mmCIF file of C-alpha atoms in Angstrom:
data_model
loop_
_atom_site.group_PDB
_atom_site.id
_atom_site.type_symbol
_atom_site.label_atom_id
_atom_site.label_comp_id
_atom_site.label_asym_id
_atom_site.label_seq_id
_atom_site.Cartn_x
_atom_site.Cartn_y
_atom_site.Cartn_z
ATOM 1 C CA MET A 1 0.000 0.000 0.000
ATOM 2 C CA THR A 2 1.382 3.373 -0.981
ATOM 3 C CA THR A 3 1.294 6.217 1.479
ATOM 4 C CA PRO A 4 -0.769 9.135 0.132
ATOM 5 C CA ALA A 5 1.012 12.414 -0.280
ATOM 6 C CA PRO A 6 0.310 14.855 2.537
ATOM 7 C CA ALA A 7 -2.254 17.492 1.689
ATOM 8 C CA GLN A 8 -1.096 21.031 1.286
ATOM 9 C CA LEU A 9 -1.529 22.825 4.574
ATOM 10 C CA PRO A 10 -3.307 26.185 4.681
ATOM 11 C CA GLY A 11 -1.148 29.163 5.340
ATOM 12 C CA GLU A 12 1.705 28.137 2.982
ATOM 13 C CA PRO A 13 1.558 30.829 0.293
ATOM 14 C CA PHE A 14 4.896 29.853 -1.284
ATOM 15 C CA SER A 15 4.191 26.145 -1.883
ATOM 16 C CA GLU A 16 2.366 26.826 -5.129
ATOM 17 C CA ALA A 17 5.036 29.347 -6.137
ATOM 18 C CA LEU A 18 7.824 26.807 -5.590
ATOM 19 C CA SER A 19 5.943 24.205 -7.617
ATOM 20 C CA GLU A 20 5.482 26.588 -10.541
ATOM 21 C CA ALA A 21 9.114 27.679 -10.252
ATOM 22 C CA ALA A 22 10.277 24.051 -10.458
ATOM 23 C CA GLN A 23 8.089 23.526 -13.490
ATOM 24 C CA ALA A 24 9.546 26.629 -15.143
ATOM 25 C CA ALA A 25 13.104 25.451 -14.412
ATOM 26 C CA GLY A 26 12.274 22.039 -15.875
ATOM 27 C CA MET A 27 10.873 23.660 -18.995
ATOM 28 C CA SER A 28 14.060 25.692 -19.381
ATOM 29 C CA VAL A 29 16.182 22.511 -19.150
ATOM 30 C CA ARG A 30 13.991 20.793 -21.751
ATOM 31 C CA LEU A 31 14.263 23.838 -23.997
ATOM 32 C CA ILE A 32 18.062 23.990 -23.779
ATOM 33 C CA LEU A 33 18.434 20.254 -24.426
ATOM 34 C CA THR A 34 16.039 20.387 -27.371
ATOM 35 C CA ILE A 35 17.877 23.346 -28.896
ATOM 36 C CA ALA A 36 21.266 21.729 -28.285
ATOM 37 C CA ASP A 37 20.064 18.487 -29.857
ATOM 38 C CA ALA A 38 18.725 20.377 -32.885
ATOM 39 C CA VAL A 39 22.096 22.111 -33.314
ATOM 40 C CA ARG A 40 23.880 18.744 -32.972
ATOM 41 C CA ARG A 41 21.778 17.224 -35.754
ATOM 42 C CA ALA A 42 22.342 20.206 -38.018
ATOM 43 C CA SER A 43 26.076 20.286 -37.245
ATOM 44 C CA GLN A 44 26.501 16.564 -37.936
ATOM 45 C CA LYS A 45 24.665 16.873 -41.239
ATOM 46 C CA HIS A 46 26.804 19.867 -42.109
ATOM 47 C CA HIS A 47 30.161 18.306 -41.213
ATOM 48 C CA HIS A 48 29.493 14.592 -41.824
ATOM 49 C CA GLY A 49 26.736 14.764 -44.393
ATOM 50 C CA GLU A 50 24.320 12.872 -42.169
ATOM 51 C CA GLU A 51 23.002 12.690 -38.639
ATOM 52 C CA GLN A 52 24.660 10.220 -36.318
ATOM 53 C CA TYR A 53 22.455 8.035 -34.120
ATOM 54 C CA LEU A 54 23.191 6.233 -30.875
ATOM 55 C CA PRO A 55 23.791 2.510 -31.027
ATOM 56 C CA GLU A 56 20.704 0.473 -30.225
ATOM 57 C CA ASP A 57 22.500 -1.777 -27.741
ATOM 58 C CA LEU A 58 22.644 0.926 -25.073
ATOM 59 C CA GLY A 59 18.980 0.707 -24.139
ATOM 60 C CA GLN A 60 16.732 3.252 -22.482
ATOM 61 C CA VAL A 61 17.553 2.056 -18.956
ATOM 62 C CA ALA A 62 21.287 2.668 -19.370
ATOM 63 C CA GLU A 63 20.658 6.016 -21.016
ATOM 64 C CA SER A 64 18.314 7.007 -18.202
ATOM 65 C CA TRP A 65 20.714 6.054 -15.405
ATOM 66 C CA TRP A 66 23.706 7.705 -17.046
ATOM 67 C CA SER A 67 21.862 10.936 -17.872
ATOM 68 C CA ALA A 68 20.283 11.182 -14.410
ATOM 69 C CA ASP A 69 23.716 10.707 -12.822
ATOM 70 C CA GLU A 70 25.260 13.430 -14.984
ATOM 71 C CA LEU A 71 22.419 15.918 -14.436
ATOM 72 C CA GLY A 72 22.354 15.175 -10.710
ATOM 73 C CA LYS A 73 25.840 16.660 -10.379
ATOM 74 C CA HIS A 74 24.615 20.108 -11.399
ATOM 75 C CA LEU A 75 20.845 20.276 -10.719
ATOM 76 C CA PRO A 76 18.953 20.368 -7.424
ATOM 77 C CA ALA A 77 17.453 17.052 -6.388
ATOM 78 C CA SER A 78 13.905 18.439 -6.540
ATOM 79 C CA LEU A 79 14.401 19.604 -10.136
ATOM 80 C CA LEU A 80 16.036 16.310 -11.146
ATOM 81 C CA ASP A 81 13.100 14.345 -9.680
ATOM 82 C CA HIS A 82 10.714 16.574 -11.587
ATOM 83 C CA LEU A 83 12.549 15.902 -14.858
ATOM 84 C CA THR A 84 12.952 12.141 -14.457
ATOM 85 C CA ALA A 85 9.257 11.760 -13.529
ATOM 86 C CA GLY A 86 8.122 13.359 -16.793
ATOM 87 C CA GLU A 87 6.892 11.354 -19.760
ATOM 88 C CA ASP A 88 9.545 12.934 -22.006
ATOM 89 C CA TRP A 89 12.463 11.923 -19.784
ATOM 90 C CA PRO A 90 13.630 9.056 -22.097
ATOM 91 C CA VAL A 91 13.854 11.588 -24.938
ATOM 92 C CA MET A 92 15.838 14.018 -22.767
ATOM 93 C CA ALA A 93 18.181 11.265 -21.593
ATOM 94 C CA ARG A 94 18.862 10.230 -25.220
ATOM 95 C CA GLN A 95 19.456 13.866 -26.204
ATOM 96 C CA LEU A 96 22.007 14.317 -23.426
ATOM 97 C CA MET A 97 23.859 11.134 -24.340
ATOM 98 C CA SER A 98 23.826 12.108 -28.011
ATOM 99 C CA LEU A 99 25.462 15.424 -27.137
ATOM 100 C CA SER A 100 28.145 13.571 -25.182
ATOM 101 C CA ARG A 101 28.782 11.149 -28.090
ATOM 102 C CA ALA A 102 28.932 14.063 -30.508
ATOM 103 C CA GLY A 103 31.872 15.566 -28.606
ATOM 104 C CA VAL A 104 30.130 18.186 -26.476
ATOM 105 C CA ASP A 105 32.059 18.872 -23.253
ATOM 106 C CA LEU A 106 29.461 18.100 -20.576
ATOM 107 C CA ALA A 107 31.863 19.369 -17.857
ATOM 108 C CA THR A 108 31.257 22.831 -19.312
ATOM 109 C CA PHE A 109 27.775 22.384 -20.769
ATOM 110 C CA LEU A 110 26.003 20.960 -17.691
ATOM 111 C CA PRO A 111 27.262 23.524 -15.104
ATOM 112 C CA ASN A 112 26.007 26.311 -17.366
ATOM 113 C CA LEU A 113 22.728 24.428 -17.768
ATOM 114 C CA GLY A 114 22.393 24.086 -13.986
ATOM 115 C CA THR A 115 23.146 27.779 -13.382
ATOM 116 C CA MET A 116 20.568 28.778 -15.974
ATOM 117 C CA ALA A 117 17.901 26.457 -14.478
ATOM 118 C CA SER A 118 18.544 27.726 -10.923
ATOM 119 C CA GLY A 119 18.276 31.318 -12.104
ATOM 120 C CA VAL A 120 14.964 30.588 -13.810
ATOM 121 C CA GLU A 121 13.596 28.839 -10.706
ATOM 122 C CA HIS A 122 14.516 31.689 -8.345
ATOM 123 C CA ALA A 123 13.214 34.377 -10.696
ATOM 124 C CA VAL A 124 9.847 32.676 -11.158
ATOM 125 C CA ALA A 125 9.447 31.984 -7.415
ATOM 126 C CA LYS A 126 10.252 35.603 -6.571
ATOM 127 C CA ASN A 127 7.834 36.922 -9.172
ATOM 128 C CA ILE A 128 4.992 34.670 -8.022
ATOM 129 C CA ALA A 129 5.580 35.649 -4.390
ATOM 130 C CA ARG A 130 5.427 39.321 -5.359
ATOM 131 C CA ILE A 131 2.175 38.826 -7.260
ATOM 132 C CA GLN A 132 0.668 36.939 -4.329
ATOM 133 C CA ALA A 133 1.698 39.656 -1.866
ATOM 134 C CA GLU A 134 0.167 42.350 -4.047
ATOM 135 C CA GLY A 135 -3.019 40.340 -4.426
ATOM 136 C CA THR A 136 -3.175 39.759 -0.658
ATOM 137 C CA ASP A 137 -2.889 43.489 0.055
ATOM 138 C CA ARG A 138 -5.525 44.238 -2.570
ATOM 139 C CA TRP A 139 -8.059 41.827 -1.119
ATOM 140 C CA ALA A 140 -7.301 42.981 2.410
ATOM 141 C CA GLY A 141 -8.604 46.399 1.354
ATOM 142 C CA HIS A 142 -11.740 44.832 -0.142
ATOM 143 C CA LEU A 143 -12.246 42.868 3.075
ATOM 144 C CA ARG A 144 -12.046 46.000 5.230
ATOM 145 C CA THR A 145 -14.617 47.674 2.986
ATOM 146 C CA ALA A 146 -17.100 44.783 2.902
ATOM 147 C CA ILE A 147 -16.897 43.639 6.547
ATOM 148 C CA PRO A 148 -17.230 46.062 9.477
ATOM 149 C CA GLU A 149 -14.549 46.247 12.109
ATOM 150 C CA GLY A 150 -14.808 43.573 14.747
ATOM 151 C CA LEU A 151 -13.894 40.052 15.729
ATOM 152 C CA VAL A 152 -14.844 38.438 12.399
ATOM 153 C CA ARG A 153 -12.711 40.747 10.254
ATOM 154 C CA ASP A 154 -9.748 40.584 12.616
ATOM 155 C CA ALA A 155 -9.943 36.777 12.705
ATOM 156 C CA ILE A 156 -9.827 36.544 8.902
ATOM 157 C CA LEU A 157 -6.871 38.896 8.492
ATOM 158 C CA ALA A 158 -4.914 37.279 11.351
ATOM 159 C CA SER A 159 -5.534 33.712 10.164
ATOM 160 C CA PRO A 160 -2.543 31.733 8.820
ATOM 161 C CA ALA A 161 -4.807 30.786 5.906
ATOM 162 C CA TRP A 162 -5.336 34.414 4.866
ATOM 163 C CA PRO A 163 -3.048 34.190 1.776
ATOM 164 C CA ASP A 164 -5.037 31.199 0.553
ATOM 165 C CA ILE A 165 -8.313 33.021 1.281
ATOM 166 C CA ALA A 166 -7.126 36.016 -0.719
ATOM 167 C CA ALA A 167 -6.085 33.762 -3.606
ATOM 168 C CA HIS A 168 -9.529 32.125 -3.660
ATOM 169 C CA MET A 169 -11.161 35.557 -3.635
ATOM 170 C CA GLY A 170 -9.043 36.585 -6.603
ATOM 171 C CA ARG A 171 -9.970 33.487 -8.605
ATOM 172 C CA LEU A 172 -13.664 33.958 -7.875
ATOM 173 C CA HIS A 173 -13.420 37.599 -8.947
ATOM 174 C CA ASP A 174 -11.752 36.592 -12.210
ATOM 175 C CA GLN A 175 -14.658 34.208 -12.867
ATOM 176 C CA GLY A 176 -17.189 37.025 -12.518
ATOM 177 C CA VAL A 177 -18.371 36.252 -8.975
ATOM 178 C CA ASP A 178 -19.498 39.092 -6.698
ATOM 179 C CA VAL A 179 -16.919 38.639 -3.942
ATOM 180 C CA ALA A 180 -18.369 41.442 -1.791
ATOM 181 C CA ARG A 181 -21.648 39.539 -1.524
ATOM 182 C CA ILE A 182 -19.809 36.405 -0.437
ATOM 183 C CA LEU A 183 -17.965 38.434 2.214
ATOM 184 C CA ASN A 184 -21.283 39.713 3.576
ATOM 185 C CA HIS A 185 -22.503 36.142 3.975
ATOM 186 C CA ALA A 186 -19.175 35.191 5.557
ATOM 187 C CA HIS A 187 -19.557 38.032 8.063
ATOM 188 C CA ALA A 188 -23.062 36.879 9.036
ATOM 189 C CA ALA A 189 -21.862 33.295 9.387
ATOM 190 C CA GLY A 190 -18.908 34.408 11.506
ATOM 191 C CA LEU A 191 -21.163 36.360 13.847
ATOM 192 C CA GLY A 192 -23.382 33.300 14.236
ATOM 193 C CA VAL A 193 -20.390 31.161 15.156
ATOM 194 C CA ASP A 194 -19.204 33.709 17.715
ATOM 195 C CA GLN A 195 -22.648 33.980 19.325
ATOM 196 C CA ALA A 196 -23.070 30.208 19.481
ATOM 197 C CA ILE A 197 -19.699 29.778 21.195
ATOM 198 C CA ALA A 198 -20.468 32.589 23.655
ATOM 199 C CA ALA A 199 -23.822 30.990 24.529
ATOM 200 C CA ALA A 200 -22.193 27.605 25.071
ATOM 201 C CA VAL A 201 -19.526 29.026 27.367
ATOM 202 C CA ALA A 202 -21.947 31.054 29.556
ATOM 203 C CA PRO A 203 -23.522 28.953 32.411
ATOM 204 C CA ALA A 204 -27.117 28.191 31.519
ATOM 205 C CA SER A 205 -28.294 27.973 35.160
ATOM 206 C CA ALA A 206 -26.861 31.264 36.393
ATOM 207 C CA ALA A 207 -29.659 33.259 38.115
ATOM 208 C CA PRO A 208 -29.565 37.052 37.975
ATOM 209 C CA ALA A 209 -28.188 38.636 41.161
ATOM 210 C CA PRO A 210 -30.836 40.481 43.299
ATOM 211 C CA ASP A 211 -30.857 44.232 43.066
ATOM 212 C CA PRO A 212 -29.715 45.574 46.460
ATOM 213 C CA ALA A 213 -31.651 48.788 45.914
ATOM 214 C CA ALA A 214 -34.916 46.883 45.410
ATOM 215 C CA ALA A 215 -34.373 44.630 48.453
ATOM 216 C CA ALA A 216 -33.751 47.480 50.958
ATOM 217 C CA PRO A 217 -36.895 48.858 52.793
ATOM 218 C CA PRO A 218 -37.923 52.379 51.853
ATOM 219 C CA ALA A 219 -36.482 55.069 54.130
ATOM 220 C CA PRO A 220 -39.029 57.047 56.289
ATOM 221 C CA PRO A 221 -39.742 60.551 55.041
ATOM 222 C CA ALA A 222 -37.727 63.241 56.764
ATOM 223 C CA PRO A 223 -39.741 65.621 59.053
ATOM 224 C CA ALA A 224 -40.553 68.937 57.470
ATOM 225 C CA ALA A 225 -38.482 71.785 58.797
ATOM 226 C CA PRO A 226 -40.493 74.647 60.457
ATOM 227 C CA ALA A 227 -40.914 77.680 58.299
ATOM 228 C CA ALA A 228 -38.716 80.572 59.246
ATOM 229 C CA PRO A 229 -40.620 83.652 60.626
ATOM 230 C CA THR A 230 -40.920 86.708 58.444
ATOM 231 C CA PRO A 231 -38.635 89.505 59.609
ATOM 232 C CA GLY A 232 -40.495 92.247 61.532
ATOM 233 C CA THR A 233 -43.461 90.094 62.399
ATOM 234 C CA ALA A 234 -44.030 88.530 65.796
ATOM 235 C CA PRO A 235 -44.130 84.827 65.630
ATOM 236 C CA THR A 236 -47.580 83.388 65.962
ATOM 237 C CA PRO A 237 -47.790 81.051 68.974
ATOM 238 C CA ALA A 238 -48.597 77.550 68.129
ATOM 239 C CA ALA A 239 -52.091 76.382 68.993
ATOM 240 C CA PRO A 240 -52.134 74.337 72.225
ATOM 241 C CA ALA A 241 -52.592 70.705 71.783
ATOM 242 C CA PRO A 242 -56.051 69.457 72.922
ATOM 243 C CA ALA A 243 -56.118 68.051 76.454
ATOM 244 C CA PRO A 244 -56.413 64.328 76.679
ATOM 245 C CA ALA A 245 -59.849 63.035 77.633
ATOM 246 C CA PRO A 246 -60.151 61.829 81.315
ATOM 247 C CA ALA A 247 -59.940 58.199 81.786
ATOM 248 C CA THR A 248 -63.371 56.615 82.308
ATOM 249 C CA ALA A 249 -63.705 54.017 85.026
ATOM 250 C CA PRO A 250 -64.795 50.707 83.712
ATOM 251 C CA THR A 251 -68.499 49.898 84.302
ATOM 252 C CA PRO A 252 -68.915 46.877 86.595
ATOM 253 C CA PRO A 253 -70.796 44.059 85.025
ATOM 254 C CA VAL A 254 -74.505 43.683 86.023
ATOM 255 C CA ARG A 255 -75.098 40.553 87.988
ATOM 256 C CA THR A 256 -78.468 38.847 87.486
ATOM 257 C CA PRO A 257 -79.807 37.091 90.694
ATOM 258 C CA ALA A 258 -80.182 33.445 90.378
ATOM 259 C CA PRO A 259 -83.869 32.310 90.256
ATOM 260 C CA ALA A 260 -85.345 30.816 93.475
ATOM 261 C CA PRO A 261 -85.656 27.111 93.467
ATOM 262 C CA ALA A 262 -89.161 25.891 92.842
ATOM 263 C CA VAL A 263 -91.021 24.210 95.797
ATOM 264 C CA ALA A 264 -92.187 20.797 95.014
ATOM 265 C CA PRO A 265 -96.017 20.290 95.649
ATOM 266 C CA PRO A 266 -97.037 17.882 98.450
ATOM 267 C CA ALA A 267 -97.504 14.379 97.537
ATOM 268 C CA PRO A 268 -101.198 13.334 97.127
ATOM 269 C CA GLY A 269 -102.922 11.722 100.176
ATOM 270 C CA THR A 270 -100.688 13.520 102.644
ATOM 271 C CA ALA A 271 -102.205 16.396 104.745
ATOM 272 C CA GLN A 272 -100.045 19.247 105.912
ATOM 273 C CA LYS A 273 -99.585 19.170 109.690
ATOM 274 C CA PRO A 274 -100.485 22.360 111.587
ATOM 275 C CA ASP A 275 -97.723 24.375 113.123
ATOM 276 C CA PRO A 276 -98.013 23.880 116.895
ATOM 277 C CA TRP A 277 -96.154 27.039 117.578
ATOM 278 C CA ALA A 278 -98.245 29.223 115.327
ATOM 279 C CA THR A 279 -100.498 31.875 117.067
ATOM 280 C CA PRO A 280 -104.085 31.027 116.911
#
């Protein structure tokens, strides 16, 4: 199982520039070899009357190994890998070996080829970096115009992925997309994210603290100060307070006499005896 190549990380604005620079350097090497091979063919026809070909017994594998070893002495490893991985590498390897068989001094030719390729790679990388920086500054101005000042705008500009964001904005603009409208939607989405995070962090069960002013009892009203007398006028004496009513003695409760007990009538058949002591 082959290990997949790592994905390009956001916030690496020069990765694409280096890739394009390597491609440009590889194209320059192909161009020089193609031109040199064309001159070799023409020179051989001019001096020998015909073009000279490599013997068939060498084989593409031997040509490839020999050419890669010779180029590797004067080219960066990344550029050499880029060249040998191309579909036209067998043609380039045969061209290089044909130059050597034709009498070209590779000890002089290849160092000059390597210096030229390195110069092309650095020039292209520098130019792409400059264009990216200018584009980043341009879209930073558009961002400040479309999005109001605040957390969302500051987060975008401070993000390590800002160069990539600016590059995407530039490509969308070139395709006729209204980038300002997209930025407005991005601002609304960013505010929603911020509010959701703030709501999740705040404790949901926190009760509001009581207002100390509402809990305190109302203070009694202050007594009114007596009016100051008018100058030159005798002060009017205050009216005497009414005398308190005399205390009334409590009325004793009326007692109702208890009813006399009823006398039972004499039993029938019994006569009342006369009182012997009564006066006749």
